[in-house]
Amino acid sequence: MDKLESQVPDGRVVYNNARERLLHALESVAQEDGLLPQTSPHRGRPARKQVVEKSSPAPADMRGWISFIQLAEWYDANPTEGSSLKPTRFRDSQGKEISVDNWSDLFFATAKWLVEEEILTEPFSFKTMTKRRLIHSEPLHPSGRKFGWSRLLPNGLYFEGQFGSKQIARMSGQLLTEFGQDPAQFHVLLEDRNLRNDE
């Protein structure tokens, strides 16, 4: 209890949530008065990207819920220690949680969320990926090689999930940022495999 009380709320997250609620309220009033056309908030790619600032440093003990930004920062600082960690749950920006079995499953859950929100609608690869595809109409890379870990997304596109845990820790947040989402609002629950085996 003392530990919870001593934690300082992330001011940036509170500000972002308040800002988004205010913008949504203003947009609704403008639409009611006929100053803005009625629009569907999740159709197509967002017109503007949110400005994503760095979150607070990741905690030393990575077991428990952490944001995608904290996860990427911690993995960069501790590249050899992450192999003992396993994601078990994914929580989206609205607080909805789903179970995940491994790192590839976490990455897939991120892409699936974007598809279900009708934000990710077409094939996509990061600009740095010149020899591989991430999301495509066929589970094939440019060379013709099959995806190593292929999963079908709800919109009929194929997702490639064969990446290392460190890559996924970074790319999950990058994928959200590419589509205008704040990775600080998305969280993963991590479990230490070594501790579980000791029990």
Short mmCIF file of C-alpha atoms in Angstrom, two decimals:
data_model
loop_
_atom_site.label_atom_id
_atom_site.label_comp_id
_atom_site.label_asym_id
_atom_site.label_seq_id
_atom_site.Cartn_x
_atom_site.Cartn_y
_atom_site.Cartn_z
CA MET A 1 0.00 0.00 0.00
CA ASP A 2 2.83 2.40 0.89
CA LYS A 3 4.44 1.62 -2.47
CA LEU A 4 1.26 2.54 -4.34
CA GLU A 5 0.80 5.76 -2.39
CA SER A 6 4.38 6.84 -3.10
CA GLN A 7 3.98 6.52 -6.87
CA VAL A 8 3.66 9.84 -8.66
CA PRO A 9 1.04 9.92 -11.47
CA ASP A 10 2.43 10.37 -14.98
CA GLY A 11 1.50 14.03 -15.58
CA ARG A 12 1.87 13.71 -19.35
CA VAL A 13 -0.64 10.84 -19.50
CA VAL A 14 -3.13 12.83 -17.38
CA TYR A 15 -2.63 15.88 -19.62
CA ASN A 16 -3.04 13.85 -22.83
CA ASN A 17 -6.25 12.23 -21.58
CA ALA A 18 -7.73 15.58 -20.50
CA ARG A 19 -6.68 17.22 -23.77
CA GLU A 20 -8.26 14.47 -25.89
CA ARG A 21 -11.53 14.64 -23.90
CA LEU A 22 -11.64 18.44 -24.34
CA LEU A 23 -10.96 18.23 -28.08
CA HIS A 24 -13.63 15.56 -28.46
CA ALA A 25 -16.17 17.71 -26.56
CA LEU A 26 -15.37 20.78 -28.70
CA GLU A 27 -15.63 18.74 -31.89
CA SER A 28 -19.04 17.34 -30.82
CA VAL A 29 -20.41 20.85 -30.13
CA ALA A 30 -19.07 22.12 -33.47
CA GLN A 31 -20.73 19.19 -35.28
CA GLU A 32 -24.06 19.81 -33.51
CA ASP A 33 -23.94 23.48 -34.56
CA GLY A 34 -23.18 22.51 -38.16
CA LEU A 35 -19.69 24.02 -38.08
CA LEU A 36 -18.02 20.64 -38.74
CA PRO A 37 -19.25 17.67 -40.80
CA GLN A 38 -20.22 14.48 -38.99
CA THR A 39 -17.25 12.10 -39.15
CA SER A 40 -16.44 8.60 -37.96
CA PRO A 41 -13.49 8.84 -35.54
CA HIS A 42 -11.91 5.55 -36.59
CA ARG A 43 -12.20 5.58 -40.40
CA GLY A 44 -8.91 5.53 -42.25
CA ARG A 45 -5.55 6.75 -41.09
CA PRO A 46 -5.59 9.70 -38.68
CA ALA A 47 -5.03 13.08 -40.30
CA ARG A 48 -2.56 14.13 -37.60
CA LYS A 49 -0.11 12.27 -35.43
CA GLN A 50 -0.02 12.84 -31.71
CA VAL A 51 3.19 14.26 -30.35
CA VAL A 52 4.74 11.50 -28.28
CA GLU A 53 7.19 12.58 -25.64
CA LYS A 54 9.45 10.25 -23.68
CA SER A 55 7.85 8.71 -20.63
CA SER A 56 9.49 8.49 -17.24
CA PRO A 57 12.39 6.02 -16.93
CA ALA A 58 11.45 2.37 -16.78
CA PRO A 59 11.47 0.78 -13.34
CA ALA A 60 14.34 -1.56 -12.42
CA ASP A 61 11.91 -4.40 -11.70
CA MET A 62 10.15 -5.04 -14.99
CA ARG A 63 7.57 -7.50 -13.68
CA GLY A 64 4.08 -6.04 -13.73
CA TRP A 65 2.32 -3.53 -16.04
CA ILE A 66 4.55 -1.15 -18.01
CA SER A 67 3.93 1.13 -20.98
CA PHE A 68 5.27 0.31 -24.43
CA ILE A 69 7.62 3.30 -24.17
CA GLN A 70 9.05 2.07 -20.87
CA LEU A 71 9.47 -1.41 -22.35
CA ALA A 72 11.50 -0.15 -25.32
CA GLU A 73 13.66 2.10 -23.13
CA TRP A 74 14.38 -0.69 -20.66
CA TYR A 75 15.28 -3.18 -23.39
CA ASP A 76 17.70 -0.70 -24.96
CA ALA A 77 19.41 -0.21 -21.58
CA ASN A 78 19.39 -3.94 -20.62
CA PRO A 79 19.75 -5.93 -23.87
CA THR A 80 20.85 -9.19 -22.24
CA GLU A 81 18.29 -9.31 -19.42
CA GLY A 82 15.09 -9.27 -21.45
CA SER A 83 15.22 -12.92 -22.53
CA SER A 84 13.87 -13.98 -19.12
CA LEU A 85 10.76 -11.80 -19.50
CA LYS A 86 7.53 -13.04 -21.07
CA PRO A 87 4.48 -10.90 -21.91
CA THR A 88 1.22 -12.35 -20.58
CA ARG A 89 -1.35 -9.57 -21.17
CA PHE A 90 -1.88 -6.61 -23.52
CA ARG A 91 -3.89 -3.54 -22.40
CA ASP A 92 -5.06 -0.97 -24.95
CA SER A 93 -5.54 2.77 -24.48
CA GLN A 94 -9.16 2.27 -23.34
CA GLY A 95 -8.12 -0.23 -20.65
CA LYS A 96 -9.31 -3.39 -22.45
CA GLU A 97 -7.08 -6.37 -21.70
CA ILE A 98 -6.38 -9.58 -23.60
CA SER A 99 -4.08 -12.53 -22.89
CA VAL A 100 -0.95 -13.03 -24.98
CA ASP A 101 1.33 -16.07 -25.04
CA ASN A 102 4.66 -14.69 -26.25
CA TRP A 103 6.41 -11.68 -27.81
CA SER A 104 5.11 -12.34 -31.34
CA ASP A 105 1.60 -12.61 -29.92
CA LEU A 106 2.04 -9.20 -28.24
CA PHE A 107 3.14 -7.64 -31.54
CA PHE A 108 0.18 -9.26 -33.34
CA ALA A 109 -2.23 -7.97 -30.65
CA THR A 110 -0.93 -4.44 -31.33
CA ALA A 111 -1.52 -4.73 -35.09
CA LYS A 112 -4.90 -6.41 -34.54
CA TRP A 113 -6.01 -3.52 -32.29
CA LEU A 114 -5.16 -1.02 -35.06
CA VAL A 115 -7.15 -3.10 -37.55
CA GLU A 116 -10.17 -3.48 -35.25
CA GLU A 117 -10.20 0.29 -34.71
CA GLU A 118 -10.18 0.68 -38.52
CA ILE A 119 -6.93 2.62 -38.36
CA LEU A 120 -4.68 0.11 -40.15
CA THR A 121 -6.44 -0.74 -43.40
CA GLU A 122 -3.70 -1.40 -45.97
CA PRO A 123 -0.39 -3.32 -46.24
CA PHE A 124 2.34 -1.70 -44.17
CA SER A 125 6.08 -2.03 -43.53
CA PHE A 126 8.49 0.24 -41.71
CA LYS A 127 10.63 2.34 -44.07
CA THR A 128 13.73 0.67 -42.64
CA MET A 129 12.44 -2.76 -43.70
CA THR A 130 13.73 -3.11 -47.27
CA LYS A 131 13.97 -6.92 -47.51
CA ARG A 132 11.02 -7.90 -45.33
CA ARG A 133 7.35 -7.10 -45.09
CA LEU A 134 5.36 -6.65 -41.90
CA ILE A 135 1.72 -6.59 -43.07
CA HIS A 136 0.82 -7.64 -46.60
CA SER A 137 -1.93 -9.14 -48.76
CA GLU A 138 0.10 -12.37 -49.06
CA PRO A 139 2.37 -13.92 -46.42
CA LEU A 140 5.44 -13.38 -48.59
CA HIS A 141 8.52 -11.17 -48.38
CA PRO A 142 9.78 -9.34 -51.51
CA SER A 143 12.18 -12.25 -52.24
CA GLY A 144 9.24 -14.69 -52.34
CA ARG A 145 10.20 -16.26 -49.00
CA LYS A 146 7.22 -17.09 -46.77
CA PHE A 147 6.57 -15.23 -43.53
CA GLY A 148 8.26 -17.05 -40.65
CA TRP A 149 5.38 -16.48 -38.21
CA SER A 150 2.29 -15.67 -40.25
CA ARG A 151 -1.04 -14.69 -38.73
CA LEU A 152 -4.17 -13.48 -40.50
CA LEU A 153 -5.53 -10.11 -39.34
CA PRO A 154 -9.31 -9.44 -39.22
CA ASN A 155 -9.11 -7.35 -42.42
CA GLY A 156 -7.62 -10.22 -44.47
CA LEU A 157 -4.03 -8.98 -44.41
CA TYR A 158 -1.19 -11.20 -43.21
CA PHE A 159 1.05 -10.26 -40.31
CA GLU A 160 4.71 -11.31 -39.96
CA GLY A 161 5.64 -11.82 -36.32
CA GLN A 162 9.02 -13.55 -36.54
CA PHE A 163 11.23 -11.04 -34.75
CA GLY A 164 13.29 -11.16 -31.59
CA SER A 165 11.88 -9.95 -28.28
CA LYS A 166 14.05 -6.81 -28.30
CA GLN A 167 12.85 -5.89 -31.82
CA ILE A 168 9.24 -6.46 -30.82
CA ALA A 169 9.64 -4.39 -27.65
CA ARG A 170 10.70 -1.48 -29.87
CA MET A 171 8.53 -2.08 -32.95
CA SER A 172 5.22 -2.49 -31.08
CA GLY A 173 5.45 1.12 -29.88
CA GLN A 174 6.74 2.29 -33.26
CA LEU A 175 3.76 0.70 -35.01
CA LEU A 176 1.35 2.58 -32.76
CA THR A 177 3.23 5.85 -33.34
CA GLU A 178 3.14 5.35 -37.13
CA PHE A 179 -0.66 5.34 -36.93
CA GLY A 180 -1.00 8.33 -34.62
CA GLN A 181 -1.36 6.47 -31.31
CA ASP A 182 0.55 7.22 -28.10
CA PRO A 183 2.49 4.11 -26.99
CA ALA A 184 2.55 5.47 -23.44
CA GLN A 185 -1.21 4.68 -23.33
CA PHE A 186 -0.66 0.97 -24.14
CA HIS A 187 0.68 -1.48 -21.57
CA VAL A 188 2.01 -5.00 -21.29
CA LEU A 189 2.05 -7.29 -18.26
CA LEU A 190 5.42 -9.04 -17.98
CA GLU A 191 6.29 -12.20 -16.12
CA ASP A 192 9.78 -13.37 -15.20
CA ARG A 193 10.23 -16.91 -16.56
CA ASN A 194 13.06 -17.63 -14.11
CA LEU A 195 10.93 -16.78 -11.07
CA ARG A 196 8.08 -18.91 -12.34
CA ASN A 197 10.40 -21.88 -12.79
CA ASP A 198 11.76 -21.45 -9.25
CA GLU A 199 8.29 -21.60 -7.67
#
